[in-house]
Amino acid sequence: MSNDSVGIVIPQKIEFNEPITLSSGAVLPRYELMVETYGELNADKSNAILICHALSGHHHIAGKHAESDKAAGWWDNMVGPGKPIDTNKFFVIGLNNLGGCHGSTGPSSINPETGAPYGSSFPVVLVRDWVETQARLADRLGIQQFAAIIGGSLGGMQALRWTITYPERVRHALVIASAPKLTAQNIAFNDVARQAIITDPEFHGGDFYQHGVVPKRGLRLARMLGHITYLSDDGMGEKFGRMLRSGEYKYGFDVEFEIESYLRYQGDKFSTMFDANTYLLMTKALDYFDPARHYGGSLAEAMRQAEAKFLVVSFTSDWRFAPSRSREIVKALLDADRSVSYAEIESQHGHDAFLMEDAPYMAVMRAYLNNVAKEIA
Amino acid sequence: MAQHNTLRPDLKHIADQIKPGSRVLDLGCADGELLAWLQANKAVRGIGVDVDVMSIVSCVEKGLNVIQADMESGLQNFEDGSFDYVVLSLTIQAMHNIELILQEMLRVGKVGLVTFPNFGFWENRWQILIGRMPVSETIPYEWYNTPNIHFCTVKDFDKLLGKMGMKVDKQVVLHQGETVDFLPNLFGSLALVQFSQA
């Protein structure tokens, strides 16, 4: 493994026995969070960075669980010794959010009260509920204030929410390829994905576990649709164009174009790895997110609660959370007289650009976080 | 006070106009040299704007607040009257919509500070006279590779401000960093104009 990798990491499951009342009113008497950390927490516990994951993400951000793992964590190009989120300087925390399917308590977990998977009985969780559980995790680790909270997409929404709910606990928020709330079009895409899952006969109203089946077809379609929205037209055109797998038309409905093959592969892979109920929950958390709602519809008023300094980043070809959405966040922060810098990175990788290697993007992140490191030193 | 001599000459003269503790918007802030100086020496609260991502990186490195944006479409990010000073240094000659940016400067700020190469500088006039496009210290490009599209003289700029209902509060014309008081529109290669609503 290269020396800018965090190397082999071991995730841990942390148990919380104090009940949590969720935004919906539902109460979870106890829950577990799957957590992975990198680097060392310093003596005054001031160098912690929380990374919040997006729709299909999890706690495994960097490094490998075993030497034989094919791929490293989902943000390995950003997190590691000497990387923009430098684990030589920061103590970096990744977790799988409540409701997830990578080890934290979620719909596929066993409900201790019934001895069966939660399934359809798992409550809806909102971004603010995640922030609450993350705050409890910080308490457990003895972290009073994060040097930075960083997230892309849905992760950026969590970072934003943190600065509003716990202003004194966030020094810096890095909000990447995100939005202050979804548009009707965003919600529409999410609902098509949910309908694909819910109408799969093997979904069984969310209680498919007991039937020993998985609504694979629904998940697969949901992921294929999602994937289209993560890429840009130009990016897709450049990568696949109209390339045919066999070089000629077959006049049928099997896979012919490379893009079909790619999407089906992504869909198939996802449908064996991800939990259908978690997918529904994550998309609902996205749909409901709207921090301005509690401040008379004014995002600036919401951001006035914040004490953090902000870095907002968007990508030119991202049409799922377009640069204009990030500019709304920037405008609100400026109106609220908050400290903010904004970079609009030229990229053809669409929404996925926030996960990709890109020199100016990395340079902005590195420059910003270097100053954060100096500030807490 | 730190020394001025570390600042580019036109920036030094801009810095001289700015009162300590004020709010400054620097349009086309490049690597943030002016803002960094003002922040360190005059305790201003500053924000930079630039279209180039590498400028954003430089400013972020310096710990400045900076917004990546194209100013050609205006300054929608900023509310009316949110700044004491709005600076546009050596950028206006490369912009398309001059009237819009001047209007926007005085919408978001009380005082505008613009620097531009003076096309009326004698060397420029001389080169035109002998049949060549001017290339000089403040206009270093050849006609075929210049980003500059809107040249003006000190007189032209004043006239435009007047037409737009703005007034010149202060004018400093420079050559090689030194103030030019005698026939400035002829002997100055660089102009600094401070202006506000008439």
Coordinates of C-alpha atoms in Angstrom, one line a residue:
Chain A
M1 CA 0.0 0.0 0.0
S2 CA 1.4 3.4 -0.9
N3 CA 2.7 5.6 1.9
D4 CA 0.0 8.3 1.4
S5 CA -2.7 5.7 2.4
V6 CA -4.0 5.4 6.0
G7 CA -3.3 1.6 5.5
I8 CA -5.3 -1.1 7.1
V9 CA -8.1 0.2 9.2
I10 CA -10.5 -1.5 11.6
P11 CA -14.1 -0.2 11.9
Q12 CA -15.8 -0.3 15.3
K13 CA -19.4 -0.5 16.4
I14 CA -20.3 2.0 19.1
E15 CA -23.4 1.3 21.1
F16 CA -25.8 4.1 22.3
N17 CA -28.3 3.1 25.0
E18 CA -29.9 6.5 25.6
P19 CA -33.2 6.7 23.7
I20 CA -33.4 9.1 20.8
T21 CA -36.6 10.9 19.8
L22 CA -36.5 11.5 16.0
S23 CA -38.0 14.4 14.2
S24 CA -41.0 12.3 13.2
G25 CA -41.7 11.7 16.9
A26 CA -40.6 8.1 16.7
V27 CA -38.3 6.9 19.5
L28 CA -35.4 4.5 19.1
P29 CA -34.6 3.1 22.6
R30 CA -31.1 2.3 21.5
Y31 CA -28.9 2.1 18.4
E32 CA -25.4 1.4 17.2
L33 CA -23.2 3.4 14.9
M34 CA -20.4 1.9 12.7
V35 CA -17.4 4.2 12.9
E36 CA -14.0 4.4 11.4
T37 CA -11.3 6.9 12.4
Y38 CA -7.9 7.9 11.0
G39 CA -5.1 9.8 12.5
E40 CA -4.7 10.7 16.2
L41 CA -6.9 12.9 18.4
N42 CA -4.6 15.6 19.9
A43 CA -4.4 16.3 23.6
D44 CA -6.9 19.1 23.7
K45 CA -9.2 17.2 21.2
S46 CA -9.3 20.2 18.9
N47 CA -8.1 18.5 15.6
A48 CA -11.2 16.3 14.9
I49 CA -12.8 16.3 11.5
L50 CA -16.2 14.7 10.9
I51 CA -16.9 13.5 7.4
C52 CA -20.6 13.0 6.6
H53 CA -21.5 10.6 3.8
A54 CA -23.8 11.0 0.9
L55 CA -26.7 8.8 -0.2
S56 CA -24.9 5.5 -0.6
G57 CA -21.8 6.2 1.4
H58 CA -20.7 4.8 4.7
H59 CA -18.0 4.9 7.4
H60 CA -15.3 3.3 5.3
I61 CA -13.7 6.5 3.8
A62 CA -10.0 5.7 3.4
G63 CA -7.6 2.8 3.5
K64 CA -8.5 -0.9 3.3
H65 CA -10.0 -3.4 5.7
A66 CA -7.6 -6.1 4.4
E67 CA -4.6 -6.1 2.2
S68 CA -6.6 -8.1 -0.3
D69 CA -9.4 -5.5 -0.7
K70 CA -9.8 -4.5 -4.3
A71 CA -10.8 -0.9 -3.6
A72 CA -9.9 1.5 -0.8
G73 CA -12.5 3.6 1.0
W74 CA -14.8 6.0 -0.9
W75 CA -12.8 9.2 -0.4
D76 CA -9.3 7.7 -0.3
N77 CA -8.0 10.3 -2.7
M78 CA -8.9 13.0 -0.3
V79 CA -8.1 11.5 3.1
G80 CA -4.7 10.2 4.2
P81 CA -1.3 11.2 5.3
G82 CA -0.3 14.3 3.2
K83 CA -3.6 14.4 1.4
P84 CA -5.9 17.4 1.5
I85 CA -7.7 16.0 4.5
D86 CA -4.3 15.2 6.1
T87 CA -4.4 12.4 8.7
N88 CA -1.0 13.5 10.0
K89 CA -2.7 16.7 11.2
F90 CA -6.3 15.7 11.8
F91 CA -8.2 13.0 13.6
V92 CA -10.8 12.1 10.9
I93 CA -14.1 10.4 11.7
G94 CA -16.3 8.5 9.3
L95 CA -19.5 6.9 10.3
N96 CA -22.4 5.0 8.8
N97 CA -25.5 7.1 9.4
L98 CA -28.4 5.8 11.4
G99 CA -30.8 4.0 9.1
G100 CA -27.8 2.8 7.0
C101 CA -27.0 -0.7 5.9
H102 CA -23.2 -0.8 6.6
G103 CA -23.3 -1.8 10.2
S104 CA -25.2 1.0 11.9
T105 CA -28.7 0.4 13.2
G106 CA -31.0 0.4 10.2
P107 CA -34.0 -1.3 8.7
S108 CA -32.1 -4.5 8.1
S109 CA -30.9 -4.7 11.7
I110 CA -32.7 -6.9 14.2
N111 CA -35.1 -5.1 16.4
P112 CA -34.3 -6.3 19.9
E113 CA -38.0 -6.0 20.9
T114 CA -39.3 -8.4 18.2
G115 CA -36.2 -10.4 17.3
A116 CA -36.9 -9.7 13.6
P117 CA -35.5 -7.1 11.2
Y118 CA -37.0 -3.6 11.6
G119 CA -38.0 -3.6 7.9
S120 CA -41.0 -1.3 7.4
S121 CA -41.2 -0.4 11.1
F122 CA -37.9 1.5 11.0
P123 CA -38.7 5.2 11.4
V124 CA -38.0 7.9 8.9
V125 CA -34.8 9.7 9.8
L126 CA -34.0 13.3 8.9
V127 CA -30.7 15.1 8.4
R128 CA -31.2 16.8 11.8
D129 CA -31.6 13.3 13.4
W130 CA -28.3 12.3 11.9
V131 CA -26.7 15.4 13.3
E132 CA -28.1 14.5 16.7
T133 CA -26.6 11.0 16.6
Q134 CA -23.3 12.4 15.3
A135 CA -23.2 14.9 18.2
R136 CA -23.7 12.0 20.6
L137 CA -20.8 10.3 18.9
A138 CA -18.7 13.4 19.4
D139 CA -19.7 13.5 23.1
R140 CA -18.7 9.8 23.4
L141 CA -15.3 10.6 21.9
G142 CA -14.9 13.7 24.2
I143 CA -14.9 16.1 21.2
Q144 CA -16.5 19.4 22.2
Q145 CA -15.8 21.2 18.9
F146 CA -14.9 19.9 15.5
A147 CA -12.1 21.6 13.6
A148 CA -14.2 21.0 10.5
I149 CA -17.2 19.1 9.4
I150 CA -17.0 18.1 5.7
G151 CA -19.5 16.6 3.4
G152 CA -20.4 16.2 -0.3
S153 CA -24.0 16.2 -1.6
L154 CA -26.3 14.9 1.2
G155 CA -23.1 15.0 3.4
G156 CA -22.9 18.7 2.8
M157 CA -26.5 19.1 4.0
Q158 CA -25.4 17.5 7.3
A159 CA -22.5 19.9 7.6
L160 CA -24.9 22.8 7.0
R161 CA -27.3 21.5 9.6
W162 CA -24.6 21.1 12.1
T163 CA -23.7 24.8 11.9
I164 CA -27.3 25.7 12.6
T165 CA -28.1 23.2 15.3
Y166 CA -24.7 23.2 17.1
P167 CA -23.0 26.5 16.1
E168 CA -20.4 26.4 18.9
R169 CA -19.4 22.9 18.0
V170 CA -18.2 23.6 14.4
R171 CA -15.2 25.8 13.5
H172 CA -15.3 25.2 9.8
A173 CA -17.9 23.6 7.5
L174 CA -16.9 22.4 4.0
V175 CA -20.1 22.0 2.0
I176 CA -19.4 20.4 -1.4
A177 CA -21.7 19.8 -4.4
S178 CA -24.6 20.3 -2.1
A179 CA -27.9 22.3 -2.0
P180 CA -29.9 24.1 0.7
K181 CA -33.0 22.0 -0.3
L182 CA -34.1 19.9 -3.1
T183 CA -35.9 21.2 -6.2
A184 CA -39.1 19.6 -7.5
Q185 CA -37.0 17.9 -10.1
N186 CA -34.7 16.5 -7.5
I187 CA -37.7 15.1 -5.5
A188 CA -39.2 13.8 -8.7
F189 CA -36.1 11.7 -9.5
N190 CA -36.1 10.4 -5.9
D191 CA -39.7 9.4 -6.1
V192 CA -39.2 7.5 -9.3
A193 CA -36.3 5.6 -7.6
R194 CA -38.6 4.9 -4.6
Q195 CA -41.4 3.7 -6.8
A196 CA -39.1 1.3 -8.6
I197 CA -38.3 -0.2 -5.2
I198 CA -41.7 -0.1 -3.6
T199 CA -43.5 -1.6 -6.6
D200 CA -41.0 -4.5 -6.9
P201 CA -43.1 -7.6 -5.9
E202 CA -40.2 -8.8 -3.8
F203 CA -40.3 -5.6 -1.6
H204 CA -43.2 -7.0 0.5
G205 CA -44.0 -3.6 1.9
G206 CA -40.5 -3.3 3.3
D207 CA -40.5 -6.7 5.1
F208 CA -38.8 -8.7 2.4
Y209 CA -36.2 -10.1 4.9
Q210 CA -38.8 -12.5 6.4
H211 CA -39.5 -13.7 2.9
G212 CA -35.9 -14.5 2.2
V213 CA -35.9 -12.3 -0.9
V214 CA -34.4 -8.9 -1.9
P215 CA -36.2 -6.4 -4.2
K216 CA -33.2 -6.4 -6.6
R217 CA -35.0 -5.2 -9.7
G218 CA -36.3 -2.1 -7.9
L219 CA -33.0 -1.3 -6.4
R220 CA -31.2 -1.9 -9.7
L221 CA -33.6 0.5 -11.5
A222 CA -33.3 3.1 -8.7
R223 CA -29.5 3.0 -9.0
M224 CA -29.5 3.1 -12.8
L225 CA -31.6 6.2 -12.7
G226 CA -29.5 7.7 -9.9
H227 CA -26.4 7.1 -11.8
I228 CA -27.6 9.0 -14.8
T229 CA -28.2 12.0 -12.6
Y230 CA -24.7 11.7 -11.1
L231 CA -23.0 12.0 -14.5
S232 CA -23.1 14.8 -17.0
D233 CA -24.2 14.5 -20.6
D234 CA -20.8 15.5 -21.8
G235 CA -19.0 13.2 -19.4
M236 CA -21.2 10.3 -20.4
G237 CA -20.7 11.2 -24.1
E238 CA -17.0 11.3 -23.8
K239 CA -16.8 8.0 -21.9
F240 CA -19.3 5.9 -23.8
G241 CA -20.7 7.9 -26.7
R242 CA -22.7 5.6 -29.0
M243 CA -20.1 2.8 -28.6
L244 CA -21.6 -0.7 -29.2
R245 CA -20.4 -3.7 -27.4
S246 CA -20.3 -5.9 -30.5
G247 CA -19.6 -3.2 -33.0
E248 CA -23.0 -3.6 -34.8
Y249 CA -26.7 -3.3 -34.3
K250 CA -28.5 -6.5 -33.1
Y251 CA -32.0 -5.3 -33.6
G252 CA -33.2 -6.5 -30.1
F253 CA -33.5 -5.4 -26.5
D254 CA -30.4 -6.9 -25.1
V255 CA -27.4 -4.8 -24.0
E256 CA -26.0 -3.2 -27.1
F257 CA -24.7 0.2 -26.3
E258 CA -21.8 0.5 -23.8
I259 CA -23.8 2.9 -21.7
E260 CA -26.5 0.3 -21.2
S261 CA -23.9 -2.2 -20.2
Y262 CA -22.3 0.2 -17.7
L263 CA -25.6 1.2 -16.1
R264 CA -26.8 -2.4 -15.8
Y265 CA -23.5 -3.3 -14.3
Q266 CA -23.7 -0.5 -11.7
G267 CA -27.3 -1.4 -11.0
D268 CA -26.6 -5.1 -10.5
K269 CA -23.6 -4.5 -8.3
F270 CA -25.6 -2.0 -6.1
S271 CA -28.6 -4.3 -5.8
T272 CA -26.6 -7.0 -4.2
M273 CA -24.9 -4.6 -1.7
F274 CA -27.4 -2.0 -0.6
D275 CA -30.5 -2.3 1.4
A276 CA -33.8 -1.2 -0.3
N277 CA -35.2 0.3 2.9
T278 CA -32.1 2.3 3.5
Y279 CA -32.3 3.7 0.0
L280 CA -35.8 4.8 0.7
L281 CA -34.8 6.4 3.9
M282 CA -31.8 8.3 2.5
T283 CA -33.9 9.7 -0.4
K284 CA -36.6 10.9 2.1
A285 CA -33.9 12.6 4.2
L286 CA -32.8 14.4 1.1
D287 CA -36.4 15.4 0.2
Y288 CA -37.2 16.7 3.7
F289 CA -34.0 18.8 4.1
D290 CA -34.9 22.5 4.2
P291 CA -33.3 24.3 7.1
A292 CA -34.8 27.6 6.0
R293 CA -38.2 26.2 6.7
H294 CA -37.8 26.9 10.4
Y295 CA -36.7 30.5 9.8
G296 CA -39.6 31.9 7.9
G297 CA -38.3 30.4 4.6
S298 CA -35.1 32.5 4.9
L299 CA -31.9 30.6 4.4
A300 CA -29.9 33.7 5.4
E301 CA -31.8 33.7 8.7
A302 CA -31.0 30.0 9.2
M303 CA -27.4 30.7 8.5
R304 CA -27.3 33.6 10.9
Q305 CA -27.3 30.9 13.7
A306 CA -24.0 29.6 12.5
E307 CA -20.6 30.6 14.0
A308 CA -18.5 28.4 11.6
K309 CA -16.5 29.6 8.7
F310 CA -17.5 28.1 5.4
L311 CA -15.9 26.7 2.2
V312 CA -18.5 26.0 -0.4
V313 CA -17.5 24.1 -3.6
S314 CA -19.5 23.2 -6.7
F315 CA -18.7 21.7 -10.1
T316 CA -19.7 23.2 -13.4
S317 CA -21.3 20.1 -15.0
D318 CA -23.2 19.0 -11.9
W319 CA -26.8 19.3 -12.8
R320 CA -28.2 17.3 -9.8
F321 CA -26.9 19.9 -7.4
A322 CA -25.9 22.6 -9.9
P323 CA -23.5 25.5 -9.0
S324 CA -26.5 27.8 -8.8
R325 CA -27.6 25.7 -5.7
S326 CA -24.3 26.3 -4.0
R327 CA -24.5 30.0 -4.9
E328 CA -27.8 30.1 -2.9
I329 CA -25.8 28.9 0.1
V330 CA -23.1 31.4 -0.5
K331 CA -25.6 34.2 -1.0
A332 CA -27.3 33.3 2.3
L333 CA -24.0 33.2 4.1
L334 CA -23.0 36.6 2.7
D335 CA -26.4 38.1 3.6
A336 CA -26.0 36.6 7.1
D337 CA -22.5 38.3 7.2
R338 CA -20.8 34.9 7.7
S339 CA -17.3 34.1 6.6
V340 CA -17.4 32.1 3.3
S341 CA -15.2 31.2 0.4
Y342 CA -16.6 29.7 -2.8
A343 CA -15.0 27.7 -5.6
E344 CA -16.7 26.6 -8.7
I345 CA -14.6 23.9 -10.2
E346 CA -14.5 23.3 -13.9
S347 CA -15.3 19.6 -14.4
Q348 CA -17.2 17.3 -16.8
H349 CA -17.8 14.6 -14.2
G350 CA -21.2 15.9 -13.1
H351 CA -22.3 15.4 -9.5
D352 CA -19.7 12.6 -9.1
A353 CA -16.9 15.2 -9.5
F354 CA -16.8 15.7 -5.8
L355 CA -15.3 12.2 -5.4
M356 CA -12.8 12.5 -8.3
E357 CA -9.2 13.5 -8.4
D358 CA -9.0 17.0 -9.8
A359 CA -6.0 19.3 -9.3
P360 CA -7.7 22.7 -8.6
Y361 CA -10.4 21.0 -6.4
M362 CA -7.7 19.3 -4.4
A363 CA -5.7 22.5 -4.2
V364 CA -8.6 24.5 -2.8
M365 CA -9.4 21.8 -0.2
R366 CA -5.7 21.5 0.8
A367 CA -5.2 25.3 1.1
Y368 CA -8.3 25.7 3.2
L369 CA -7.6 22.8 5.5
N370 CA -3.9 23.8 5.9
N371 CA -5.2 27.1 7.5
V372 CA -7.6 25.1 9.7
A373 CA -4.6 23.1 10.9
K374 CA -2.6 26.2 11.6
E375 CA -5.5 27.7 13.5
I376 CA -5.9 24.9 15.9
A377 CA -2.1 24.2 16.3
Chain B
M1 CA 2.5 49.8 9.9
A2 CA 4.1 47.3 7.5
Q3 CA 5.9 48.8 4.6
H4 CA 4.0 49.7 1.5
N5 CA 6.8 48.7 -0.8
T6 CA 5.8 45.1 -0.8
L7 CA 2.6 46.1 -2.6
R8 CA 2.2 46.6 -6.3
P9 CA 2.3 50.5 -6.9
D10 CA -1.3 50.8 -8.0
L11 CA -2.4 48.7 -5.1
K12 CA -0.4 50.8 -2.7
H13 CA -2.3 53.9 -3.8
I14 CA -5.6 52.1 -3.5
A15 CA -4.6 51.0 0.0
D16 CA -3.9 54.6 0.9
Q17 CA -7.5 55.6 0.2
I18 CA -9.0 52.9 2.4
K19 CA -9.9 53.7 6.0
P20 CA -9.0 51.2 8.7
G21 CA -11.7 48.8 9.9
S22 CA -13.9 49.3 6.7
R23 CA -15.6 46.6 4.6
V24 CA -13.9 46.1 1.3
L25 CA -14.9 44.1 -1.8
D26 CA -12.0 43.5 -4.2
L27 CA -13.2 42.6 -7.7
G28 CA -10.7 40.7 -9.8
C29 CA -8.7 40.2 -6.6
A30 CA -6.2 37.8 -8.3
D31 CA -3.8 36.4 -5.7
G32 CA -5.3 38.5 -3.0
E33 CA -2.3 40.8 -2.5
L34 CA -4.3 43.9 -1.7
L35 CA -6.8 42.2 0.6
A36 CA -4.1 40.4 2.5
W37 CA -2.2 43.7 3.0
L38 CA -5.4 45.5 4.1
Q39 CA -6.4 42.8 6.4
A40 CA -3.0 42.7 8.1
N41 CA -2.4 46.5 8.2
K42 CA -5.8 48.2 8.3
A43 CA -7.9 45.5 9.9
V44 CA -10.4 45.7 7.1
R45 CA -13.1 43.0 6.6
G46 CA -12.6 42.0 3.0
I47 CA -14.0 39.7 0.4
G48 CA -12.3 39.0 -3.0
V49 CA -14.0 38.0 -6.2
D50 CA -12.2 36.4 -9.1
V51 CA -13.2 34.2 -12.0
D52 CA -10.0 32.1 -12.1
V53 CA -9.8 29.1 -9.8
M54 CA -6.0 29.5 -9.2
S55 CA -6.7 32.9 -7.8
I56 CA -9.2 31.3 -5.5
V57 CA -6.6 28.8 -4.3
S58 CA -4.1 31.6 -3.7
C59 CA -6.6 33.7 -1.7
V60 CA -7.7 30.7 0.3
E61 CA -4.0 29.9 1.1
K62 CA -3.7 33.5 2.4
G63 CA -6.7 32.9 4.6
L64 CA -8.9 35.4 2.7
N65 CA -12.6 35.1 2.0
V66 CA -13.0 34.8 -1.8
I67 CA -15.8 34.0 -4.1
Q68 CA -15.3 32.5 -7.5
A69 CA -17.6 34.4 -9.9
D70 CA -17.7 36.0 -13.3
M71 CA -18.4 39.7 -12.7
E72 CA -19.7 40.3 -16.2
S73 CA -23.2 39.3 -15.1
G74 CA -23.1 41.7 -12.1
L75 CA -22.7 41.2 -8.4
Q76 CA -25.9 39.4 -7.5
N77 CA -24.2 37.7 -4.6
F78 CA -24.0 40.9 -2.7
E79 CA -26.7 43.0 -1.1
D80 CA -27.1 46.8 -1.5
G81 CA -24.7 48.8 0.5
S82 CA -22.8 45.9 2.1
F83 CA -19.4 47.5 1.6
D84 CA -17.6 50.8 2.3
Y85 CA -15.3 50.3 -0.7
V86 CA -15.5 48.3 -3.9
V87 CA -12.2 48.0 -5.7
L88 CA -11.7 47.1 -9.3
S89 CA -8.0 47.3 -10.1
L90 CA -6.6 46.9 -13.6
T91 CA -9.6 44.8 -14.7
I92 CA -12.1 47.2 -16.2
Q93 CA -10.2 47.5 -19.5
A94 CA -10.8 43.8 -20.0
M95 CA -14.5 43.8 -19.2
H96 CA -17.4 43.8 -21.6
N97 CA -20.1 45.6 -19.7
I98 CA -18.4 48.6 -18.1
E99 CA -21.6 50.5 -17.2
L100 CA -23.1 47.5 -15.5
I101 CA -20.1 46.9 -13.3
L102 CA -19.8 50.6 -12.3
Q103 CA -23.5 50.6 -11.4
E104 CA -23.1 47.4 -9.4
M105 CA -20.0 48.8 -7.6
L106 CA -22.0 51.7 -6.3
R107 CA -25.0 49.5 -5.6
V108 CA -23.1 47.2 -3.2
G109 CA -20.7 49.8 -1.9
K110 CA -20.5 53.4 -1.0
V111 CA -17.3 54.2 -2.7
G112 CA -15.7 52.8 -5.9
L113 CA -12.0 52.6 -6.5
V114 CA -10.9 51.8 -10.1
T115 CA -7.5 51.7 -11.6
F116 CA -6.9 51.4 -15.3
P117 CA -4.1 52.0 -17.8
N118 CA -4.4 55.5 -19.2
F119 CA -4.6 55.3 -23.0
G120 CA -3.9 59.0 -23.1
F121 CA -0.3 58.5 -21.8
W122 CA 2.1 60.1 -24.3
E123 CA 3.9 56.9 -25.2
N124 CA 0.6 55.4 -26.3
R125 CA -0.3 58.5 -28.2
W126 CA 3.2 58.5 -29.9
Q127 CA 2.9 54.9 -31.0
I128 CA -0.5 55.6 -32.5
L129 CA 1.0 58.7 -34.2
I130 CA 3.7 56.6 -35.9
G131 CA 1.1 54.1 -37.0
R132 CA 1.4 51.3 -34.3
M133 CA -0.9 49.9 -31.7
P134 CA 0.6 51.0 -28.3
V135 CA 2.6 48.5 -26.2
S136 CA 3.8 50.0 -23.0
E137 CA 4.5 49.3 -19.4
T138 CA 0.8 49.3 -18.4
I139 CA -0.4 47.9 -21.7
P140 CA 2.1 45.2 -22.2
Y141 CA 0.2 43.1 -24.8
E142 CA 0.3 43.0 -28.6
W143 CA -2.9 43.8 -30.3
Y144 CA -3.5 40.2 -31.3
N145 CA -3.1 38.7 -27.8
T146 CA -4.5 41.3 -25.5
P147 CA -7.3 40.5 -23.1
N148 CA -8.0 44.3 -23.1
I149 CA -11.1 45.4 -25.1
H150 CA -12.1 48.8 -23.5
F151 CA -9.3 51.3 -23.4
C152 CA -10.0 54.8 -22.2
T153 CA -8.2 58.0 -21.1
V154 CA -8.5 59.7 -17.8
K155 CA -10.8 62.2 -19.4
D156 CA -13.0 59.5 -21.0
F157 CA -13.5 57.8 -17.7
D158 CA -14.5 61.0 -15.9
K159 CA -17.0 61.7 -18.6
L160 CA -18.6 58.3 -18.3
L161 CA -19.0 58.7 -14.6
G162 CA -20.6 62.0 -15.1
K163 CA -23.0 60.6 -17.7
M164 CA -23.9 57.8 -15.2
G165 CA -24.7 60.3 -12.3
M166 CA -21.5 59.5 -10.5
K167 CA -18.8 61.9 -9.4
V168 CA -15.1 61.7 -9.1
D169 CA -14.0 62.2 -5.4
K170 CA -10.4 61.7 -6.0
Q171 CA -8.1 61.1 -8.9
V172 CA -4.4 60.0 -8.7
V173 CA -2.5 59.5 -11.9
L174 CA 0.7 57.6 -11.8
H175 CA 3.7 56.7 -13.8
Q176 CA 6.1 54.0 -12.6
G177 CA 4.5 54.2 -9.2
E178 CA 5.0 58.0 -8.8
T179 CA 2.2 60.5 -8.8
V180 CA 2.0 62.7 -11.9
D181 CA 0.6 66.2 -11.2
F182 CA 1.6 68.0 -14.4
L183 CA -0.7 67.2 -17.4
P184 CA -1.6 63.8 -15.9
N185 CA -3.6 62.6 -18.9
L186 CA -0.5 63.0 -20.9
F187 CA 2.3 62.0 -18.5
G188 CA 0.5 59.4 -16.4
S189 CA 0.3 55.7 -17.5
L190 CA -2.0 54.5 -14.8
A191 CA -5.0 56.2 -13.3
L192 CA -6.8 55.7 -10.0
V193 CA -10.2 57.1 -9.6
Q194 CA -12.3 57.1 -6.5
F195 CA -15.9 57.8 -7.2
S196 CA -19.4 57.8 -5.6
Q197 CA -23.0 58.7 -6.4
A198 CA -23.3 62.3 -7.4

